[in-house]
């Protein structure tokens, strides 16, 4: 169900009791791993692990999701039975967990997998034949988390759903996190993975099972763990079929990779999608040029102070603040960028900077779309209470990628901007 007034009230209360990001990011990582351990596998897609080698000897973990059934198609009976076991943690606003984690950590039951899995990454279904699905393209996904948290484990369910819903292969990137690895490490990791994908050099695990990937802040991997075979590679896709996609800090990285690709000339993305991306550099309510930092900067889980903390943990120097690969909105030249979809969230402190970035892109590029998701909060992609917002987002994405009709949909009726009977989104640029 869509986010309602009661949940908004709970978020406001939680926003005041949770510690700021600079003090809680390590606990946040622990909380996210606990959530990830509770998530059941999605039997509708194959999940594989692999690594992309970096020039400095590090190997960036990747998780590859390939849809096995058409969206909306029923599962074979054997898979229906296996998918019924296991229920994900019912909270999904993981940002509030660090406030209570020290008290509840010993009481949280951890669901361990009892299945050995198989070559398709689907527990207990080695002999089940699945319908053949040809992915429509490839989504290279960069996760959010303020460059300091998040990861491919936390985003596994979201990426599996994304692969099946959009009928595309999804490659999720476990770039190195700040503050252990500061700018420009994360964007260079993402750029190099993208370059390898466009060049057809990206390894993917072969027969023998998926690779389990630890958090990148543990010992840096230099070779696959768990015996995965990376001798096979993903064939070079048609560049027109590759989509860069990121949420929050991942949206920042997608935008930065596109700018970097234009400047370096090794490859050029044709399409990018940015979900409530970080594109600015000033989250002080007294100095920010964007009103949403002031109106949405205290009550909606992600606060303006959190954003200031993330910026401080990510940057290597003050000079980074005006580097377009750090803050894309500071770029003097936004020409020659991919076809772009920007999605902002109504109750997000980043809302106004996101829409300003879309307007600047539109001045010098064709095919820029921007939608404000009414009643949206930052991070709703991972919020199990926000299924209505997620469904709205995918309808817009399908319209953008595949040209499906975008029919008006009722808003939740909880805000003045989305009255009952009004649209669940607003076309910011008026392009449709």
Coordinates of N, CA and C in Angstrom, one line a residue, residues 54-272:
X54 N 40.2 -4.2 -11.3 CA 40.6 -2.8 -11.4 C 42.1 -2.7 -11.7
X55 N 42.5 -1.5 -12.2 CA 43.9 -1.3 -12.5 C 44.8 -1.4 -11.3
X56 N 44.3 -1.1 -10.1 CA 45.1 -1.1 -8.9 C 45.2 -2.5 -8.2
X57 N 44.6 -3.5 -8.9 CA 44.7 -4.9 -8.4 C 43.5 -5.3 -7.6
X58 N 42.6 -4.4 -7.3 CA 41.3 -4.7 -6.6 C 40.4 -5.3 -7.6
X59 N 39.5 -6.2 -7.1 CA 38.5 -6.8 -7.9 C 37.1 -6.4 -7.4
X60 N 36.3 -5.7 -8.2 CA 35.0 -5.2 -7.7 C 34.0 -6.3 -7.8
X61 N 33.3 -6.6 -6.7 CA 32.3 -7.7 -6.8 C 31.1 -7.2 -7.6
X62 N 30.5 -8.1 -8.4 CA 29.3 -7.8 -9.1 C 28.3 -8.9 -8.9
X63 N 27.0 -8.6 -9.0 CA 26.0 -9.6 -8.9 C 25.1 -9.4 -10.2
X64 N 24.9 -10.5 -10.9 CA 24.2 -10.5 -12.2 C 22.9 -11.2 -12.1
X65 N 21.8 -10.5 -12.4 CA 20.5 -11.0 -12.4 C 19.9 -11.1 -13.8
X66 N 19.5 -12.4 -14.1 CA 18.9 -12.6 -15.4 C 17.5 -13.1 -15.3
X67 N 16.5 -12.5 -15.9 CA 15.1 -12.9 -15.8 C 15.0 -14.3 -16.4
X68 N 14.2 -15.2 -15.8 CA 13.9 -16.5 -16.3 C 12.5 -16.7 -16.8
X69 N 11.6 -15.8 -16.4 CA 10.2 -15.9 -16.8 C 9.8 -14.5 -17.2
X70 N 8.8 -14.4 -18.1 CA 8.2 -13.2 -18.5 C 7.5 -12.5 -17.3
X71 N 7.6 -11.2 -17.2 CA 6.9 -10.5 -16.1 C 5.4 -10.8 -16.1
X72 N 4.9 -11.2 -15.0 CA 3.5 -11.6 -14.9 C 3.2 -13.0 -15.2
X73 N 4.2 -13.8 -15.7 CA 3.9 -15.2 -16.0 C 4.0 -16.0 -14.8
X74 N 3.1 -17.0 -14.7 CA 3.2 -17.9 -13.5 C 4.5 -18.7 -13.4
X75 N 4.9 -19.0 -12.2 CA 6.0 -19.9 -12.0 C 5.7 -21.3 -12.3
X76 N 6.6 -22.2 -12.7 CA 6.4 -23.6 -12.7 C 6.0 -24.0 -11.2
X77 N 5.3 -25.1 -11.1 CA 4.8 -25.5 -9.8 C 5.9 -25.7 -8.8
X78 N 7.0 -26.3 -9.2 CA 8.1 -26.6 -8.3 C 8.7 -25.4 -7.7
X79 N 8.7 -24.3 -8.6 CA 9.3 -23.1 -8.1 C 8.3 -22.3 -7.2
X80 N 7.0 -22.5 -7.5 CA 6.0 -21.8 -6.6 C 6.2 -22.3 -5.2
X81 N 6.4 -23.7 -5.1 CA 6.5 -24.3 -3.7 C 7.8 -23.8 -3.0
X82 N 8.9 -23.7 -3.7 CA 10.1 -23.2 -3.1 C 10.1 -21.8 -2.7
X83 N 9.4 -21.0 -3.5 CA 9.4 -19.5 -3.2 C 8.5 -19.2 -2.1
X84 N 7.7 -20.1 -1.6 CA 6.8 -19.8 -0.5 C 7.5 -19.8 0.9
X85 N 8.7 -20.4 0.9 CA 9.4 -20.5 2.2 C 10.3 -19.2 2.4
X86 N 10.2 -18.7 3.6 CA 11.1 -17.5 3.9 C 10.3 -16.3 3.7
X87 N 10.4 -15.4 4.7 CA 9.7 -14.1 4.6 C 10.7 -13.0 4.9
X88 N 10.8 -11.9 4.1 CA 11.8 -10.9 4.4 C 11.4 -10.1 5.7
X89 N 12.4 -9.5 6.3 CA 12.2 -8.6 7.4 C 11.2 -7.6 7.1
X90 N 10.2 -7.4 7.9 CA 9.1 -6.4 7.6 C 9.4 -5.1 8.3
X91 N 10.4 -4.4 7.8 CA 10.7 -3.0 8.3 C 11.1 -2.2 7.2
X92 N 12.1 -2.5 6.5 CA 12.6 -1.9 5.3 C 12.9 -0.5 5.4
X93 N 12.7 0.2 6.5 CA 13.3 1.6 6.6 C 14.5 1.3 7.4
X94 N 15.6 0.8 6.8 CA 16.8 0.4 7.5 C 17.5 1.6 8.2
X95 N 17.2 2.8 7.7 CA 17.9 3.9 8.2 C 17.7 4.2 9.7
X96 N 16.6 3.7 10.2 CA 16.3 4.0 11.6 C 16.9 2.9 12.5
X97 N 17.4 1.8 12.0 CA 17.8 0.7 12.8 C 19.1 1.0 13.6
X98 N 20.0 1.9 13.2 CA 21.2 2.1 14.0 C 20.8 2.8 15.4
X99 N 19.6 3.4 15.5 CA 19.2 4.0 16.7 C 18.9 3.0 17.8
X100 N 18.4 1.8 17.3 CA 18.0 0.8 18.3 C 18.8 -0.5 18.2
X101 N 19.7 -0.5 17.2 CA 20.4 -1.8 17.0 C 21.2 -2.3 18.1
X102 N 21.9 -1.5 18.9 CA 22.7 -2.1 20.0 C 21.8 -2.8 21.0
X103 N 20.5 -2.4 21.2 CA 19.6 -3.1 22.1 C 19.0 -4.3 21.6
X104 N 18.7 -4.3 20.3 CA 18.0 -5.4 19.7 C 18.8 -6.4 19.0
X105 N 20.1 -6.1 18.7 CA 20.9 -7.0 17.9 C 21.0 -8.4 18.5
X106 N 21.1 -8.6 19.8 CA 21.2 -10.0 20.3 C 19.9 -10.8 20.1
X107 N 18.8 -10.1 19.9 CA 17.4 -10.7 19.9 C 17.0 -11.0 18.5
X108 N 17.7 -10.5 17.4 CA 17.3 -10.7 16.1 C 17.6 -12.1 15.6
X109 N 16.7 -12.9 15.2 CA 17.0 -14.2 14.7 C 17.5 -14.1 13.2
X110 N 18.6 -14.8 12.9 CA 19.1 -14.7 11.6 C 18.8 -16.0 10.9
X111 N 18.1 -15.8 9.7 CA 17.7 -17.0 8.9 C 18.8 -17.4 8.0
X112 N 19.4 -18.6 8.3 CA 20.5 -19.1 7.4 C 19.9 -19.9 6.3
X113 N 20.5 -19.9 5.2 CA 20.0 -20.7 4.0 C 20.3 -22.1 4.3
X114 N 19.4 -23.0 4.0 CA 19.6 -24.5 4.2 C 19.7 -25.2 2.9
X115 N 19.7 -24.4 1.8 CA 19.8 -25.0 0.4 C 21.2 -24.8 -0.1
X116 N 21.6 -25.8 -0.8 CA 22.9 -25.7 -1.5 C 22.9 -25.0 -2.8
X117 N 21.7 -24.8 -3.3 CA 21.6 -24.0 -4.6 C 22.0 -24.9 -5.7
X118 N 22.1 -24.2 -6.9 CA 22.5 -25.0 -8.1 C 23.1 -24.0 -9.1
X119 N 23.4 -24.4 -10.3 CA 24.1 -23.6 -11.2 C 23.3 -22.4 -11.6
X120 N 22.0 -22.4 -11.5 CA 21.2 -21.2 -11.9 C 21.0 -20.3 -10.7
X121 N 21.6 -20.6 -9.5 CA 21.4 -19.7 -8.4 C 20.0 -19.8 -7.8
X122 N 19.2 -20.8 -8.1 CA 17.9 -21.0 -7.6 C 17.9 -22.2 -6.6
X123 N 17.6 -21.9 -5.3 CA 17.7 -23.0 -4.4 C 16.7 -24.1 -4.7
X124 N 17.2 -25.4 -4.7 CA 16.4 -26.5 -4.7 C 15.6 -26.8 -6.0
X125 N 16.1 -26.2 -7.1 CA 15.3 -26.4 -8.4 C 16.2 -26.8 -9.5
X126 N 17.2 -27.6 -9.3 CA 18.2 -27.9 -10.3 C 17.6 -28.6 -11.5
X127 N 16.5 -29.4 -11.3 CA 15.9 -30.2 -12.4 C 14.7 -29.5 -13.0
X128 N 14.4 -28.3 -12.6 CA 13.2 -27.6 -13.1 C 13.5 -26.9 -14.4
X129 N 12.8 -27.2 -15.5 CA 13.0 -26.4 -16.7 C 12.2 -25.2 -16.7
X130 N 12.8 -24.1 -17.1 CA 12.1 -22.8 -17.1 C 11.9 -22.3 -18.5
X131 N 10.9 -21.4 -18.7 CA 10.7 -20.8 -20.0 C 11.9 -20.0 -20.4
X132 N 12.2 -20.0 -21.7 CA 13.3 -19.3 -22.2 C 12.9 -17.8 -22.3
X133 N 13.8 -16.9 -21.8 CA 13.5 -15.5 -21.8 C 14.8 -14.8 -22.4
X134 N 14.6 -14.0 -23.4 CA 15.7 -13.2 -24.0 C 15.6 -11.8 -23.4
X135 N 16.6 -11.4 -22.6 CA 16.6 -10.1 -22.0 C 16.5 -9.0 -23.1
X136 N 15.8 -7.9 -22.8 CA 15.7 -6.8 -23.8 C 16.9 -5.9 -23.8
X137 N 17.7 -6.1 -22.8 CA 18.9 -5.2 -22.7 C 19.6 -5.5 -21.3
X138 N 20.5 -4.6 -21.0 CA 21.3 -4.7 -19.7 C 21.2 -3.4 -18.9
X139 N 20.9 -3.6 -17.7 CA 21.0 -2.4 -16.7 C 22.2 -2.5 -15.8
X140 N 23.1 -1.6 -15.9 CA 24.2 -1.5 -15.0 C 23.8 -0.6 -13.8
X141 N 23.7 -1.3 -12.6 CA 23.0 -0.6 -11.5 C 24.1 -0.3 -10.4
X142 N 24.0 1.0 -10.0 CA 24.9 1.5 -8.9 C 24.0 1.8 -7.7
X143 N 24.2 1.1 -6.6 CA 23.4 1.3 -5.4 C 23.6 2.6 -4.6
X144 N 22.6 2.9 -3.9 CA 22.6 4.1 -3.0 C 23.2 3.8 -1.6
X145 N 23.2 4.8 -0.8 CA 23.8 4.6 0.6 C 24.8 5.7 1.0
X146 N 24.7 6.8 0.3 CA 25.6 7.9 0.7 C 27.1 7.6 0.5
X147 N 27.4 6.7 -0.5 CA 28.7 6.3 -0.8 C 29.4 5.6 0.4
X148 N 28.7 5.4 1.5 CA 29.3 4.8 2.7 C 28.6 3.5 3.2
X149 N 27.3 3.3 2.7 CA 26.6 2.1 3.1 C 25.9 1.5 1.9
X150 N 24.9 0.6 2.1 CA 24.3 -0.1 0.9 C 25.3 -1.1 0.4
X151 N 24.8 -1.8 -0.6 CA 25.7 -2.9 -1.2 C 24.8 -3.8 -2.0
X152 N 25.5 -4.8 -2.7 CA 24.7 -5.7 -3.5 C 23.9 -6.7 -2.7
X153 N 24.3 -6.9 -1.5 CA 23.5 -7.8 -0.6 C 22.2 -7.2 -0.3
X154 N 22.2 -5.9 0.2 CA 21.0 -5.2 0.5 C 20.1 -5.0 -0.7
X155 N 20.6 -4.8 -1.8 CA 19.8 -4.5 -3.0 C 19.5 -5.8 -3.9
X156 N 19.8 -7.0 -3.3 CA 19.5 -8.2 -4.1 C 18.1 -8.3 -4.5
X157 N 17.2 -8.2 -3.5 CA 15.7 -8.3 -3.8 C 15.3 -7.3 -4.8
X158 N 15.7 -6.0 -4.6 CA 15.3 -5.0 -5.5 C 15.8 -5.2 -6.9
X159 N 17.0 -5.7 -7.1 CA 17.6 -5.9 -8.4 C 16.9 -7.1 -9.1
X160 N 16.6 -8.2 -8.3 CA 15.9 -9.3 -8.9 C 14.5 -8.9 -9.4
X161 N 13.8 -8.1 -8.6 CA 12.5 -7.6 -9.1 C 12.7 -6.7 -10.3
X162 N 13.7 -5.9 -10.3 CA 14.0 -5.0 -11.4 C 14.2 -5.9 -12.7
X163 N 15.0 -6.9 -12.6 CA 15.3 -7.8 -13.8 C 14.0 -8.4 -14.3
X164 N 13.2 -8.9 -13.5 CA 12.0 -9.6 -13.9 C 11.0 -8.5 -14.5
X165 N 10.8 -7.4 -13.7 CA 9.8 -6.4 -14.1 C 10.2 -5.8 -15.4
X166 N 11.4 -5.5 -15.6 CA 11.9 -4.8 -16.8 C 12.4 -5.7 -17.9
X167 N 12.4 -7.0 -17.6 CA 12.9 -8.1 -18.6 C 14.2 -7.7 -19.1
X168 N 15.1 -7.4 -18.2 CA 16.5 -7.0 -18.6 C 17.5 -7.7 -17.6
X169 N 18.7 -8.0 -18.1 CA 19.7 -8.4 -17.2 C 20.2 -7.2 -16.4
X170 N 20.3 -7.4 -15.1 CA 20.8 -6.3 -14.2 C 22.1 -6.7 -13.6
X171 N 23.1 -5.9 -13.7 CA 24.4 -6.1 -13.1 C 24.6 -5.1 -12.0
X172 N 24.7 -5.5 -10.8 CA 24.8 -4.7 -9.6 C 26.2 -4.6 -9.2
X173 N 26.7 -3.4 -8.9 CA 28.1 -3.1 -8.7 C 28.4 -2.8 -7.3
X174 N 29.3 -3.6 -6.7 CA 29.8 -3.4 -5.3 C 31.0 -2.5 -5.2
X175 N 30.8 -1.2 -5.6 CA 32.0 -0.3 -5.6 C 32.5 -0.1 -4.2
X176 N 33.7 0.4 -4.1 CA 34.3 0.6 -2.8 C 33.7 1.8 -2.1
X177 N 33.6 1.7 -0.7 CA 32.8 2.6 0.0 C 33.7 3.6 0.8
X178 N 33.2 4.8 1.0 CA 33.8 5.8 1.9 C 33.4 5.5 3.3
X179 N 34.1 6.0 4.3 CA 35.3 6.9 4.2 C 36.5 6.1 4.1
X180 N 36.5 4.7 4.0 CA 37.7 4.0 3.8 C 38.3 4.3 2.5
X181 N 37.4 4.4 1.5 CA 37.9 4.7 0.1 C 37.1 6.0 -0.3
X182 N 37.8 7.1 -0.4 CA 37.2 8.4 -0.7 C 37.2 8.7 -2.2
X183 N 36.5 9.7 -2.6 CA 36.5 10.2 -4.0 C 37.9 10.3 -4.5
X184 N 38.2 9.8 -5.7 CA 37.3 9.3 -6.7 C 37.2 7.8 -6.8
X185 N 37.5 7.1 -5.8 CA 37.5 5.6 -5.9 C 36.2 5.0 -6.4
X186 N 35.1 5.4 -5.8 CA 33.8 4.8 -6.2 C 33.5 5.1 -7.6
X187 N 33.6 6.3 -8.1 CA 33.3 6.6 -9.5 C 34.2 6.0 -10.4
X188 N 35.5 5.8 -10.1 CA 36.5 5.1 -10.9 C 36.1 3.6 -11.0
X189 N 35.7 3.0 -9.9 CA 35.3 1.6 -9.9 C 34.1 1.5 -10.9
X190 N 33.1 2.4 -10.7 CA 31.9 2.3 -11.6 C 32.2 2.5 -13.1
X191 N 33.1 3.5 -13.3 CA 33.5 3.8 -14.7 C 34.1 2.6 -15.3
X192 N 35.1 1.9 -14.6 CA 35.8 0.8 -15.2 C 34.9 -0.4 -15.4
X193 N 33.9 -0.6 -14.5 CA 33.0 -1.7 -14.8 C 32.2 -1.4 -16.0
X194 N 31.7 -0.1 -16.2 CA 31.0 0.2 -17.4 C 31.8 0.1 -18.6
X195 N 33.1 0.5 -18.6 CA 33.9 0.4 -19.7 C 34.1 -1.0 -20.2
X196 N 34.3 -1.9 -19.2 CA 34.4 -3.3 -19.5 C 33.1 -3.9 -20.1
X197 N 32.0 -3.5 -19.6 CA 30.7 -3.9 -20.1 C 30.6 -3.5 -21.6
X198 N 30.8 -2.3 -21.9 CA 30.7 -1.8 -23.2 C 31.7 -2.4 -24.2
X199 N 32.8 -2.8 -23.6 CA 33.9 -3.4 -24.5 C 33.7 -4.9 -24.6
X200 N 32.8 -5.5 -23.8 CA 32.6 -7.0 -23.9 C 33.7 -7.7 -23.1
X201 N 34.3 -7.0 -22.1 CA 35.4 -7.6 -21.3 C 34.9 -8.1 -19.9
X202 N 33.7 -7.9 -19.6 CA 33.2 -8.1 -18.3 C 33.0 -9.6 -18.0
X203 N 33.7 -10.2 -17.0 CA 33.6 -11.6 -16.8 C 32.3 -11.9 -16.0
X204 N 31.8 -13.1 -16.3 CA 30.6 -13.6 -15.6 C 30.8 -15.0 -15.2
X205 N 30.4 -15.4 -14.0 CA 30.6 -16.7 -13.5 C 29.9 -17.8 -14.4
X206 N 30.5 -18.9 -14.6 CA 30.0 -19.9 -15.5 C 29.3 -21.0 -14.6
X207 N 29.2 -22.2 -15.2 CA 28.6 -23.3 -14.5 C 29.4 -23.6 -13.2
X208 N 28.7 -23.8 -12.1 CA 29.4 -24.1 -10.9 C 28.9 -23.4 -9.7
X209 N 27.9 -22.5 -10.0 CA 27.3 -21.8 -8.8 C 27.6 -20.4 -8.8
X210 N 26.8 -19.7 -8.0 CA 27.1 -18.2 -7.9 C 28.2 -18.0 -6.8
X211 N 28.7 -16.8 -6.8 CA 29.8 -16.4 -5.9 C 29.2 -15.6 -4.8
X212 N 29.5 -16.0 -3.6 CA 29.1 -15.3 -2.4 C 30.1 -14.1 -2.2
X213 N 29.6 -12.9 -2.0 CA 30.4 -11.7 -2.0 C 30.3 -11.1 -0.6
X214 N 31.4 -10.9 0.1 CA 31.5 -10.3 1.3 C 31.4 -8.8 1.1
X215 N 31.2 -8.0 2.2 CA 31.2 -6.6 2.1 C 32.5 -6.1 1.7
X216 N 32.6 -5.0 0.8 CA 33.9 -4.6 0.3 C 34.8 -4.0 1.3
X217 N 34.3 -3.6 2.5 CA 35.1 -3.0 3.5 C 35.9 -4.1 4.3
X218 N 35.7 -5.4 4.0 CA 36.5 -6.4 4.5 C 37.7 -6.5 3.6
X219 N 38.5 -7.6 3.8 CA 39.7 -7.7 3.0 C 39.4 -7.6 1.5
X220 N 40.2 -6.7 0.8 CA 39.9 -6.5 -0.6 C 40.1 -7.8 -1.4
X221 N 39.1 -8.2 -2.2 CA 39.2 -9.4 -3.0 C 40.1 -9.2 -4.2
X222 N 40.9 -10.1 -4.5 CA 41.7 -10.0 -5.8 C 41.3 -11.2 -6.7
X223 N 40.5 -12.1 -6.3 CA 40.0 -13.2 -7.1 C 38.7 -13.7 -6.5
X224 N 37.9 -14.3 -7.4 CA 36.6 -14.8 -6.9 C 36.7 -15.8 -5.7
X225 N 35.9 -15.6 -4.8 CA 35.8 -16.6 -3.7 C 34.7 -17.6 -4.0
X226 N 34.8 -18.8 -3.5 CA 33.8 -19.8 -3.7 C 33.9 -20.6 -4.9
X227 N 35.0 -20.5 -5.7 CA 35.3 -21.3 -6.8 C 34.5 -21.0 -8.1
X228 N 34.0 -19.7 -8.2 CA 33.3 -19.3 -9.4 C 34.2 -19.3 -10.6
X229 N 33.7 -19.7 -11.7 CA 34.5 -19.7 -13.0 C 34.2 -18.4 -13.7
X230 N 35.3 -17.5 -13.9 CA 35.1 -16.3 -14.6 C 35.8 -16.3 -15.9
X231 N 36.0 -17.5 -16.5 CA 36.6 -17.6 -17.8 C 35.6 -17.1 -18.9
X232 N 34.3 -17.3 -18.7 CA 33.3 -16.8 -19.6 C 33.1 -15.3 -19.5
X233 N 32.7 -14.6 -20.5 CA 32.4 -13.2 -20.4 C 31.0 -12.9 -21.0
X234 N 30.4 -11.8 -20.5 CA 29.2 -11.3 -21.1 C 29.6 -10.8 -22.5
X235 N 29.0 -11.3 -23.6 CA 29.3 -10.7 -24.9 C 29.0 -9.2 -24.9
X236 N 29.8 -8.5 -25.8 CA 29.6 -7.1 -25.8 C 28.1 -6.8 -26.3
X237 N 27.3 -6.1 -25.4 CA 26.0 -5.8 -25.8 C 25.9 -4.7 -26.8
X238 N 24.8 -4.6 -27.5 CA 24.5 -3.4 -28.3 C 24.5 -2.2 -27.4
X239 N 25.4 -1.2 -27.6 CA 25.4 -0.1 -26.7 C 24.1 0.6 -26.5
X240 N 23.2 0.5 -27.5 CA 21.9 1.1 -27.3 C 21.1 0.4 -26.3
X241 N 21.4 -0.9 -26.0 CA 20.6 -1.6 -25.0 C 21.1 -1.5 -23.6
X242 N 22.2 -0.8 -23.3 CA 22.7 -0.7 -22.0 C 22.2 0.6 -21.3
X243 N 21.7 0.4 -20.1 CA 21.1 1.5 -19.3 C 21.9 1.6 -18.1
X244 N 22.4 2.8 -17.8 CA 23.0 3.1 -16.5 C 21.9 3.6 -15.5
X245 N 21.9 3.0 -14.3 CA 20.8 3.3 -13.4 C 21.4 3.3 -12.0
X246 N 21.0 4.3 -11.2 CA 21.4 4.4 -9.9 C 20.4 5.2 -9.0
X247 N 20.4 4.8 -7.7 CA 19.5 5.6 -6.8 C 20.4 6.3 -5.8
X248 N 20.0 7.5 -5.4 CA 20.7 8.3 -4.4 C 22.2 8.5 -4.8
X249 N 23.1 8.0 -4.0 CA 24.5 8.1 -4.3 C 24.8 7.3 -5.6
X250 N 24.1 6.2 -5.8 CA 24.2 5.5 -7.1 C 23.8 6.3 -8.3
X251 N 22.8 7.2 -8.1 CA 22.4 8.1 -9.2 C 23.5 9.1 -9.5
X252 N 24.1 9.6 -8.4 CA 25.3 10.4 -8.6 C 26.4 9.7 -9.4
X253 N 26.7 8.5 -9.1 CA 27.7 7.7 -9.8 C 27.3 7.5 -11.2
X254 N 26.1 7.2 -11.5 CA 25.6 7.0 -12.9 C 25.8 8.3 -13.7
X255 N 25.4 9.4 -13.1 CA 25.6 10.7 -13.8 C 27.0 11.1 -14.0
X256 N 27.9 10.8 -13.0 CA 29.3 11.1 -13.1 C 30.0 10.2 -14.1
X257 N 29.6 8.9 -14.2 CA 30.1 8.0 -15.2 C 29.8 8.5 -16.6
X258 N 28.6 9.0 -16.8 CA 28.2 9.5 -18.1 C 29.1 10.7 -18.5
X259 N 29.3 11.6 -17.6 CA 30.2 12.8 -17.8 C 31.6 12.3 -18.1
X260 N 32.1 11.4 -17.3 CA 33.4 10.9 -17.4 C 33.6 10.2 -18.8
X261 N 32.6 9.4 -19.2 CA 32.7 8.7 -20.5 C 32.7 9.7 -21.6
X262 N 31.9 10.8 -21.6 CA 32.0 11.8 -22.6 C 33.4 12.4 -22.7
X263 N 34.0 12.7 -21.5 CA 35.3 13.4 -21.5 C 36.4 12.5 -21.9
X264 N 36.4 11.2 -21.6 CA 37.5 10.3 -21.9 C 37.4 9.7 -23.2
X265 N 36.2 9.6 -23.8 CA 36.0 9.1 -25.1 C 36.2 7.6 -25.3
X266 N 36.2 6.8 -24.3 CA 36.4 5.3 -24.5 C 35.1 4.6 -24.8
X267 N 34.0 5.1 -24.3 CA 32.6 4.6 -24.6 C 31.7 5.7 -24.3
X268 N 30.4 5.5 -24.8 CA 29.4 6.5 -24.4 C 28.0 5.8 -24.2
X269 N 27.6 5.9 -22.9 CA 26.2 5.4 -22.6 C 25.2 6.1 -23.4
X270 N 24.2 5.4 -23.8 CA 23.1 6.0 -24.6 C 21.9 6.4 -23.7
X271 N 21.8 5.7 -22.5 CA 20.6 5.9 -21.7 C 21.0 5.9 -20.2
X272 N 20.5 6.8 -19.4 CA 20.7 6.7 -18.0 C 19.4 7.1 -17.2

